[in-house]
Tab-separated table of C-alpha atoms and ligand atoms in Angstrom:
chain	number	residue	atom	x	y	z
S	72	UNK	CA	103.528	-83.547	46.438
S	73	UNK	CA	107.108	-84.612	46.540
S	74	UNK	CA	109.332	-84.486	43.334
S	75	UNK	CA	113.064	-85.787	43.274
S	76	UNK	CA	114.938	-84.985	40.723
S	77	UNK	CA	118.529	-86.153	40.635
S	78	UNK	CA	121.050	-83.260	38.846
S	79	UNK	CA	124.560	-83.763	39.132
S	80	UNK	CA	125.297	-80.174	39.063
S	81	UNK	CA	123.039	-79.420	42.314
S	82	UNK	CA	124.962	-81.930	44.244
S	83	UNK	CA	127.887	-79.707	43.627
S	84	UNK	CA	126.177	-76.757	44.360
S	85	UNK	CA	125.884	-75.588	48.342
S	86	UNK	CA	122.997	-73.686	50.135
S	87	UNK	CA	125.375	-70.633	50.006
S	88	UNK	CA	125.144	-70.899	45.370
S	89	UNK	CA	121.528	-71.646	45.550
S	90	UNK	CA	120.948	-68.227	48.399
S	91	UNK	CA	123.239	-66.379	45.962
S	92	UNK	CA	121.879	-67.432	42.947
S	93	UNK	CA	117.765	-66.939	44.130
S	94	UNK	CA	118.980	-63.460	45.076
S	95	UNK	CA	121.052	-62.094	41.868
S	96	UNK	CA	118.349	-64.002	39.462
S	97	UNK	CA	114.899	-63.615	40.753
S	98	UNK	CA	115.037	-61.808	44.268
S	99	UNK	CA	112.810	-58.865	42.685
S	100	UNK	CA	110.181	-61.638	40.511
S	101	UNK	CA	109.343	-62.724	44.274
S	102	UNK	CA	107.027	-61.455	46.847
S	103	UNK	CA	107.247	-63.820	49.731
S	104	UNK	CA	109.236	-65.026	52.623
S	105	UNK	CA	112.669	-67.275	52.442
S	106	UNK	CA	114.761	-68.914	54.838
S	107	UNK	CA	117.723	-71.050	54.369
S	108	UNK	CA	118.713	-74.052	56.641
S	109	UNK	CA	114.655	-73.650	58.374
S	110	UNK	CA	114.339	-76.983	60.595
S	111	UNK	CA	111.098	-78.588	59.010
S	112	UNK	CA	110.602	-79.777	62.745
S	113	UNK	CA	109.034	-76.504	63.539
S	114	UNK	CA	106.931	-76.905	60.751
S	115	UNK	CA	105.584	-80.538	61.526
S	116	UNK	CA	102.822	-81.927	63.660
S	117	UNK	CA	105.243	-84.526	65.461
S	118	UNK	CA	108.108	-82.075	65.303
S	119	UNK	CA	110.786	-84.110	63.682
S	120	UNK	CA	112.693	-83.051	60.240
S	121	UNK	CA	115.565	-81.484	59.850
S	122	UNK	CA	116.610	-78.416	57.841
S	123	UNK	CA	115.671	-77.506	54.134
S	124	UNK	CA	117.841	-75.984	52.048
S	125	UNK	CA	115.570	-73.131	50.822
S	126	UNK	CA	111.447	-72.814	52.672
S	127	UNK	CA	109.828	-70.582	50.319
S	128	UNK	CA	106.322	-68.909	51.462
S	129	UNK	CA	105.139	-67.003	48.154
S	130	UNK	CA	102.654	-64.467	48.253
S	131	UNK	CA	100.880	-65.223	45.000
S	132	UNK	CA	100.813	-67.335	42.079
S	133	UNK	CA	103.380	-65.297	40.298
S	134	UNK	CA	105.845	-65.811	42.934
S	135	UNK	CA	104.796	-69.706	43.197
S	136	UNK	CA	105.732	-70.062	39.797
S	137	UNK	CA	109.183	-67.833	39.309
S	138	UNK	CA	110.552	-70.495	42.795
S	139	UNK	CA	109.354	-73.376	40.598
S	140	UNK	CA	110.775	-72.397	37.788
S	141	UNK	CA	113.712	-71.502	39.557
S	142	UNK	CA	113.598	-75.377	41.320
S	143	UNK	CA	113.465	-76.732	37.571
S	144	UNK	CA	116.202	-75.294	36.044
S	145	UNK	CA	118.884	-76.683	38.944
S	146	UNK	CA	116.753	-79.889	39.027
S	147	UNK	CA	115.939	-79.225	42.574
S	148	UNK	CA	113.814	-81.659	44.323
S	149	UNK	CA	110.391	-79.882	45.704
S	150	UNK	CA	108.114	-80.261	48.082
S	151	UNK	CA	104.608	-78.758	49.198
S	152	UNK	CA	104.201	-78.659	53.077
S	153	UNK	CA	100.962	-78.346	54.262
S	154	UNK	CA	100.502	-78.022	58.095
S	155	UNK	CA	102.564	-81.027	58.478
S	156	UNK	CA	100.279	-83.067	60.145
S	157	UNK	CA	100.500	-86.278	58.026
S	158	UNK	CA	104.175	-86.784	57.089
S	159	UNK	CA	107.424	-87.911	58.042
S	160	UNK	CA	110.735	-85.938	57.202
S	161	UNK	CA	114.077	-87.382	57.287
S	162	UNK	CA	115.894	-86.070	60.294
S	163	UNK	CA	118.672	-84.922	57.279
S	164	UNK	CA	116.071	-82.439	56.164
S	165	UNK	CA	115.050	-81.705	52.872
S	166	UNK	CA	117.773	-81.186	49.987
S	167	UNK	CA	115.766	-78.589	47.674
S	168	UNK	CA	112.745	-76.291	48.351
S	169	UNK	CA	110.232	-76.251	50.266
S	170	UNK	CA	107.189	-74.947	49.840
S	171	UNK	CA	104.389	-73.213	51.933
S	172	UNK	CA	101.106	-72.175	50.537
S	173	UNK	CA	100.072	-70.340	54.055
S	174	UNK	CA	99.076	-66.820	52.358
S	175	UNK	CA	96.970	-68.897	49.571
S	176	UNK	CA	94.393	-68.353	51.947
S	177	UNK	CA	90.966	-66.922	50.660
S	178	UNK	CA	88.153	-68.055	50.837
S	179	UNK	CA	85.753	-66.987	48.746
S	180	UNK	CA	81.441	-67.176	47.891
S	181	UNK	CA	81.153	-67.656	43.766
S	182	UNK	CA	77.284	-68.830	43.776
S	183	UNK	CA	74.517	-68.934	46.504
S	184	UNK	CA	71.174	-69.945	44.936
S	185	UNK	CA	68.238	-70.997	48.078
S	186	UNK	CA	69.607	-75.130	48.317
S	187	UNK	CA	73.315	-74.757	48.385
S	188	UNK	CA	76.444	-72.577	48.313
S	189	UNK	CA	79.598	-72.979	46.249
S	190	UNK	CA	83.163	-71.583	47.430
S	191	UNK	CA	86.145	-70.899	46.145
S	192	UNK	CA	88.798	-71.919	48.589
S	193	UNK	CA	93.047	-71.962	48.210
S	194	UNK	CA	94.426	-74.787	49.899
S	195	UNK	CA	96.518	-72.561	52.278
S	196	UNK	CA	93.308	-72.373	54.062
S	197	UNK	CA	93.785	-74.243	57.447
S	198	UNK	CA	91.355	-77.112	57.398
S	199	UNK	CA	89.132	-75.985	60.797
S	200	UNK	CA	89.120	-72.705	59.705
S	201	UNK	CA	87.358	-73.573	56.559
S	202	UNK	CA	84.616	-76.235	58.995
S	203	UNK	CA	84.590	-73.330	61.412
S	204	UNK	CA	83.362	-70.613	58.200
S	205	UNK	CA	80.727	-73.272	57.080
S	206	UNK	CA	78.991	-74.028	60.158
S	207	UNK	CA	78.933	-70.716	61.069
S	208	UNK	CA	76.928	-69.863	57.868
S	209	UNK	CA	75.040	-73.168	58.096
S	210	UNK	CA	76.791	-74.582	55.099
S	211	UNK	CA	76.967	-78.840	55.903
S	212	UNK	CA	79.488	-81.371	54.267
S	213	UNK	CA	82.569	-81.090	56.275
S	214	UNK	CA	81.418	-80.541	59.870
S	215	UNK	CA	82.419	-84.160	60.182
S	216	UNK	CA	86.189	-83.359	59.711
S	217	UNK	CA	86.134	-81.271	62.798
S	218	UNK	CA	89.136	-81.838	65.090
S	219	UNK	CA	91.279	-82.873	61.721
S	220	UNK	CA	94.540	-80.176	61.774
S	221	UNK	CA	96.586	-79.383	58.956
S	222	UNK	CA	95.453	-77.273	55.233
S	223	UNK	CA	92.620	-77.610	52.624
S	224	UNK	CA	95.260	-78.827	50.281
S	225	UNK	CA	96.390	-81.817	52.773
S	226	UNK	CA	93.144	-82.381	52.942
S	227	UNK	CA	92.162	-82.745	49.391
S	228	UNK	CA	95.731	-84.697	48.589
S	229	UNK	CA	94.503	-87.537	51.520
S	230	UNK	CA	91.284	-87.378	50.887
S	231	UNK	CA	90.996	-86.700	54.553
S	232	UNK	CA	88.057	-88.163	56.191
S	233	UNK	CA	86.114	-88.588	59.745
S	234	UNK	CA	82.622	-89.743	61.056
S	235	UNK	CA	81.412	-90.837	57.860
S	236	UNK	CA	82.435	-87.862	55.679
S	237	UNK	CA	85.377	-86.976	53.468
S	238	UNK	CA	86.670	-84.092	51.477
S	239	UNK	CA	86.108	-85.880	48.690
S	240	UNK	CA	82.069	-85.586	48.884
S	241	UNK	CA	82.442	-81.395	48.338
S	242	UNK	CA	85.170	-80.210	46.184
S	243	UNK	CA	84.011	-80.197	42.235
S	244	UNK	CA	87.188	-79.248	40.948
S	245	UNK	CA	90.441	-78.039	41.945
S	246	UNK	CA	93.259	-75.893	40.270
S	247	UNK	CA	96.689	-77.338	40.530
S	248	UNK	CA	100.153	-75.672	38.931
S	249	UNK	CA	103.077	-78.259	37.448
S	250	UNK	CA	106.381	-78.124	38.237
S	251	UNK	CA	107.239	-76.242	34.900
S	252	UNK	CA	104.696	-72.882	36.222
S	253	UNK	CA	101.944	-74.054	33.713
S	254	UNK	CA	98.535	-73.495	35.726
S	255	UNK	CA	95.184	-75.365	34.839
S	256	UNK	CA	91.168	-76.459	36.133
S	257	UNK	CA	91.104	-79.888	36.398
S	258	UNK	CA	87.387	-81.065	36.783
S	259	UNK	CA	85.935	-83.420	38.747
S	260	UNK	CA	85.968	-86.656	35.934
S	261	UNK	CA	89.554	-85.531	35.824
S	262	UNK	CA	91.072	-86.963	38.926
S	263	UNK	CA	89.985	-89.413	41.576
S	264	UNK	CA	89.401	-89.947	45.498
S	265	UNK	CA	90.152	-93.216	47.456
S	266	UNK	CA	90.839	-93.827	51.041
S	267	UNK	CA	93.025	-91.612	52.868
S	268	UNK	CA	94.081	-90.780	48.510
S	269	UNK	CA	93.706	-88.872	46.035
S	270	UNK	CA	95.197	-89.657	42.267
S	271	UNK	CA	96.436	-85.860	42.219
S	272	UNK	CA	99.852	-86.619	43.561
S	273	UNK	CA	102.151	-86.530	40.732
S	274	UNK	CA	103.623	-83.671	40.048
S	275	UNK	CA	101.040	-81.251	40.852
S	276	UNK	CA	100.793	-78.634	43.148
S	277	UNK	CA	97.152	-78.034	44.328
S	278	UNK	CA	96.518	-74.144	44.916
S	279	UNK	CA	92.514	-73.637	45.282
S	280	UNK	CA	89.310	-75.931	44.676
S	281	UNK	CA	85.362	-74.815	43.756
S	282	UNK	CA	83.452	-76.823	46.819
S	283	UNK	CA	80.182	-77.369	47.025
S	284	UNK	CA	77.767	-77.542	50.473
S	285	UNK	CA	74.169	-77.976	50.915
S	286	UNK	CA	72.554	-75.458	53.222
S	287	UNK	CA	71.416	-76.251	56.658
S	288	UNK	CA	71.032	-74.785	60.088
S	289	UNK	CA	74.315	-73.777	61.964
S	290	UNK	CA	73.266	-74.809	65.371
S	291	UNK	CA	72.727	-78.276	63.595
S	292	UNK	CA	75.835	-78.700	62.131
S	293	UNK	CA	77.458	-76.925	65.351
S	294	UNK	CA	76.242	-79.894	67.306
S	295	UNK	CA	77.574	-82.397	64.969
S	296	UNK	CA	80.584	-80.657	65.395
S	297	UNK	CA	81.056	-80.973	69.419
S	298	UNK	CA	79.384	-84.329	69.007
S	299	UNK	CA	82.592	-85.362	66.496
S	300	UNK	CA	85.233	-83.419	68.823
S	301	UNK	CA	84.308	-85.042	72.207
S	302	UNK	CA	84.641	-88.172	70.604
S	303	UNK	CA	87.979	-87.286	69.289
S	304	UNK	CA	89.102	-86.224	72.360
S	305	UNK	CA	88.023	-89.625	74.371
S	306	UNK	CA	89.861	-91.787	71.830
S	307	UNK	CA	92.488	-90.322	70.619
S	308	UNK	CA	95.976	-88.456	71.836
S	309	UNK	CA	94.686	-85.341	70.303
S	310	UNK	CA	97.318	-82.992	72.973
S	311	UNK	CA	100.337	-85.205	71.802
S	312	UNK	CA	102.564	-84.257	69.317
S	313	UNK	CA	101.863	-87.054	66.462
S	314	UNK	CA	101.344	-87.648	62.708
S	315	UNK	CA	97.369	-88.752	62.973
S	316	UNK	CA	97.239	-92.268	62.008
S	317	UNK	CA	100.490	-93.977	61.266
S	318	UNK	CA	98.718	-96.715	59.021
S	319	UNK	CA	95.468	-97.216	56.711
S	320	UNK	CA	92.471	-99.500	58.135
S	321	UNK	CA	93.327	-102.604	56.054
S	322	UNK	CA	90.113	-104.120	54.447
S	323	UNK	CA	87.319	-104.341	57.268
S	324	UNK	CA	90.034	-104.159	60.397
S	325	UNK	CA	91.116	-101.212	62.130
S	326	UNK	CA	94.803	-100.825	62.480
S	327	UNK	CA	94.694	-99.656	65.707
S	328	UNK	CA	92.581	-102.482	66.854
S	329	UNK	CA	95.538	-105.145	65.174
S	330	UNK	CA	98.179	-102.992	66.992
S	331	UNK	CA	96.950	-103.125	70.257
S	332	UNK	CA	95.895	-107.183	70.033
S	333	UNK	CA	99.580	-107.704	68.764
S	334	UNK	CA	100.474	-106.117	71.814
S	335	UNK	CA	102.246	-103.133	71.008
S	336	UNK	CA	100.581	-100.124	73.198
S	337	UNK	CA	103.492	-98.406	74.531
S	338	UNK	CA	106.263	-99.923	72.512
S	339	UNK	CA	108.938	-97.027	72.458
S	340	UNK	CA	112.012	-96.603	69.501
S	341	UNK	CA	113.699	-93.705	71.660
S	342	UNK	CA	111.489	-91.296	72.003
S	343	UNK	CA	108.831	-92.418	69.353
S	344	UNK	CA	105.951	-93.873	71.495
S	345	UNK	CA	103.182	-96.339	70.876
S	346	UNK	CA	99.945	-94.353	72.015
S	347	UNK	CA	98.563	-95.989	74.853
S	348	UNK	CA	95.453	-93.592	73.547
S	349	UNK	CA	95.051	-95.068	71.086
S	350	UNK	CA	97.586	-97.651	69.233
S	351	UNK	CA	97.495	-96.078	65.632
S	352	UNK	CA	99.072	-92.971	66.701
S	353	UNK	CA	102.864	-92.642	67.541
S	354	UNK	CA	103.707	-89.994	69.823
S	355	UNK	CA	106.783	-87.809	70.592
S	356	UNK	CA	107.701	-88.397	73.549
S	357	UNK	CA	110.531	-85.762	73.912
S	358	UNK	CA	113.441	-85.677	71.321
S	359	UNK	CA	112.064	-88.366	69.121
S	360	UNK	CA	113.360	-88.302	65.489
S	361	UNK	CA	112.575	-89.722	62.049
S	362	UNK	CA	114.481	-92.724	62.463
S	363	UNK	CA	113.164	-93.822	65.920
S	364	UNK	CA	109.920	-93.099	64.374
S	365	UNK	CA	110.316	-95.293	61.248
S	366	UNK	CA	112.355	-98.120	63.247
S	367	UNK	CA	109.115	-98.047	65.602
S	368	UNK	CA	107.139	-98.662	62.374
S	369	UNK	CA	108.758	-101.568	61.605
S	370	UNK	CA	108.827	-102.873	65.002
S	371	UNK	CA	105.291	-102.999	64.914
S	372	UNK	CA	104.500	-103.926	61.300
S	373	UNK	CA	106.788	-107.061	62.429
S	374	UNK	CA	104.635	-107.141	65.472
S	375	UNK	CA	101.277	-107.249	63.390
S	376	UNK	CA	102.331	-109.378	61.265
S	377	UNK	CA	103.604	-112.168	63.466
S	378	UNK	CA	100.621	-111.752	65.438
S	379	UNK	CA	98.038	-111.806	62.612
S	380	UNK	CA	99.379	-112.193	59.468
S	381	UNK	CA	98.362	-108.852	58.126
S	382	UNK	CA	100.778	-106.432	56.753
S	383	UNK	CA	99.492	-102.841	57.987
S	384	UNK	CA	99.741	-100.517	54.732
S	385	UNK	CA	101.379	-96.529	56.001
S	386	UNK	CA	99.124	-93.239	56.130
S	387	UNK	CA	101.830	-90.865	56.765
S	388	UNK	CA	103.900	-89.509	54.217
S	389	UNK	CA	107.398	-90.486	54.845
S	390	UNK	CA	109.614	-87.727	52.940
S	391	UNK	CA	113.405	-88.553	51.949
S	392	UNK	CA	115.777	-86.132	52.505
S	393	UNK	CA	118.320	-86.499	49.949
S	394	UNK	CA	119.222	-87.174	46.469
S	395	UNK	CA	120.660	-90.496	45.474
X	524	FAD	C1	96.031	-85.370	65.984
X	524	FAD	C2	95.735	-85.695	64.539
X	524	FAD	C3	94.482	-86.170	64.179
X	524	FAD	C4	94.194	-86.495	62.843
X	524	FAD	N1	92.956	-86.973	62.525
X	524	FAD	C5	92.675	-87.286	61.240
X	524	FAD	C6	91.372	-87.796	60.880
X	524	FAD	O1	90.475	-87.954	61.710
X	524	FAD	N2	91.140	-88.078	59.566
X	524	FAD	C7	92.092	-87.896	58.592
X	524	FAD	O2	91.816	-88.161	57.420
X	524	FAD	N3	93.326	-87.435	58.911
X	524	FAD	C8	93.642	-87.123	60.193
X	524	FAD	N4	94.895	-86.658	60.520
X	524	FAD	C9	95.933	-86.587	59.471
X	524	FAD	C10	96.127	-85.195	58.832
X	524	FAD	O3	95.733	-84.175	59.695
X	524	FAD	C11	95.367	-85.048	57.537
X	524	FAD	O4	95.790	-86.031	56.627
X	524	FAD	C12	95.570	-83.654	56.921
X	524	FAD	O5	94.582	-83.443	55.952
X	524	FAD	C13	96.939	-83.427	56.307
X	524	FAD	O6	97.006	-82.057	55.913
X	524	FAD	P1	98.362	-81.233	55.988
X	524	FAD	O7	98.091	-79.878	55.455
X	524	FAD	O8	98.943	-81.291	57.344
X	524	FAD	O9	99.248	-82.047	54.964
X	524	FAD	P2	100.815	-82.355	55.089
X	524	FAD	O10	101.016	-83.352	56.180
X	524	FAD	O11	101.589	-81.108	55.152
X	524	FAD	O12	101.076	-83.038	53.685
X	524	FAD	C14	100.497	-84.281	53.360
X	524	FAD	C15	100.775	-84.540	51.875
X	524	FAD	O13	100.037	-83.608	51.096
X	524	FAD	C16	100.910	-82.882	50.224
X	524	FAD	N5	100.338	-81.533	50.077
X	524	FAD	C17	99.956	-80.678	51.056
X	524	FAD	N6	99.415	-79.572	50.516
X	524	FAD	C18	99.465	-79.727	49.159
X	524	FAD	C19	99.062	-78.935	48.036
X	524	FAD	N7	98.496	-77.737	48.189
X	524	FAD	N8	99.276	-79.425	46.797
X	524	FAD	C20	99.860	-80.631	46.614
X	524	FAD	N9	100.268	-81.420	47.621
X	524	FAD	C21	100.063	-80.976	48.880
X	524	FAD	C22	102.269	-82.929	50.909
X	524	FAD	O14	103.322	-82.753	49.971
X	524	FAD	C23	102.247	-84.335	51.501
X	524	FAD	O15	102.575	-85.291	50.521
X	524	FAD	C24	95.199	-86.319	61.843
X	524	FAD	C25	96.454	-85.817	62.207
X	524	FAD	C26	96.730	-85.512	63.536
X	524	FAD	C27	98.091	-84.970	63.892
């Protein structure tokens, strides 16, 4: 979730007024960690960003909501960082908060009748932690994801997807808060799944969702599991330091496939590398930044297109760093 919002008195205003002002107005409303100036490349999967003005890890809702209210009264731009395993941030940084739901992280049993289980689950939750509780309990729907990093909430936001299975197919309904602190259910007629998407975007921060599994045996969906992850690990650059797939499969193609015919394995902006793994998957090389990253992408989206006359649509999440 990624919110600009343009005030002309927060241009004016410098990390030392919005530190000074979080402390005198709502330093004892929050329970949670804060750091000023935190490089967001420590905190992504490709390891480029730079530095936030404010990286906020509440330890409840309460919290959540007193920085977000905070946010919308100096029209600061927020954003919801999840592990950072599917985005892009400007090598400026971020210019407003930033948000981490890490200790939104329970996971929770609410009904367990003989066929199937329900849990309640905040998005904090790192993805394979949440595959790694279900097959251990035998609970099947997600043992497909296995080997996908990043949190539940990234998850549910990209619809994130492997071997035939998706998020999509087990959460029945999620709870999301608005920027303004207001908190409510939003059921499963209520919002929408695509590929690699979700229609939950705007606006909305997602904190927990009610998933549902069907029951099964958890040396069964162990062996899925290993079956998935050796895969993984033969065809694609799972060590490397990358975003996961740089572009959607257009229509019946697979990006990676129209990379690599337009000949673009290894191509290098910098430090931002072409897998030679496989060619969906951009990989930091060294000191690679945002820019050589995004100059690579259109390098190769020129490539593709020359080559086959298809213009490759991005996966990652390429955040801006600053107001207009
Ligand atoms: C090596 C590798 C392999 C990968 N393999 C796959 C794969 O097989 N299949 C697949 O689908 N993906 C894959 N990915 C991509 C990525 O891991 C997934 O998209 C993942 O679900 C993103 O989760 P995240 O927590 O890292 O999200 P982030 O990258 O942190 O954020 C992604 C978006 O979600 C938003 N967001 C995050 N949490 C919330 C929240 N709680 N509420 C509202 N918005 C939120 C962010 O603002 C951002 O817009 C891979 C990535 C890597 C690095």
């Amino acid at each position: 979730m990624c919110t600009k919002l343009v005030n002309a008195s927060l241009k004016r205003q410098g990390m030392s007024d919005i530190r000074e002002s979080f402390n005198n107005e709502i330093g004892t409303d929050f329970r949670g960690e804060i750091m000023y100036g935190e490089m967001l490349s420590g905190h992504t999967s490709i390891a480029v960003g730079g530095p936030a003005d404010m990286y906020v890890l509440p330890y409840d809702a309460v919290s959540l909501k007193t920085c977000l209210m905070f946010a919308n009264d100096r029209g600061l731009a927020v954003l919801v960082l999840g592990g950072g395993t599917n985005v892009i941030v400007d090598d400026n940084g971020y210019r407003g908060m930033v948000i981490s739901l890490k200790h939104f992280n329970m996971i929770k049993t609410t009904d367990d009748p003989d066929e199937r289980v329900d849990l309640f689950v905040e998005t904090g939750v790192p993805l394979q932690r949440l595959i790694n509780y279900c097959i251990e309990r035998g609970y099947a729907g997600i043992e497909g994801l296995t080997g996908i990093p990043g949190t539940v909430g990234g998850a549910i936001i990209g619809n994130s997807g492997s071997f035939g299975q998706e998020i999509r197919d087990v959460v029945e309904s999620i709870v999301v808060i608005n920027l303004s602190g207001m908190i409510k259910r939003l059921e499963r007629d209520e919002f929408s799944f695509g590929y690699r998407r979700s229609s939950v975007e705007q606006g909305l921060i997602i904190l927990s969702a009610n998933m549902r599994f069907k029951k099964s045996e958890p040396e069964v969906l162990s062996g899925k599991a290993s079956e998935c992850i050796s895969r993984k690990k033969n065809t694609q650059p799972l060590s490397e330091r990358s975003a996961g797939c740089v572009y959607m499969n257009p229509e019946g193609r697979a990006a990676g496939m129209l990379i690599e015919e337009a000949g673009c394995k290894g191509m290098r902006a910098g430090d931002i590398e072409v897998s030679r793994v496989h060619a969906n998957y951009f990989i930091n090389r060294g000191n690679g930044t945002a820019s050589d990253f995004l100059k690579l992408m259109k390098m190769v989206e020129a490539r593709v297109f020359e080559h086959s006359g298809v213009s490759l649509e991005p996966e990652v999440r390429v955040i801006a760093g600053k107001h207009e």
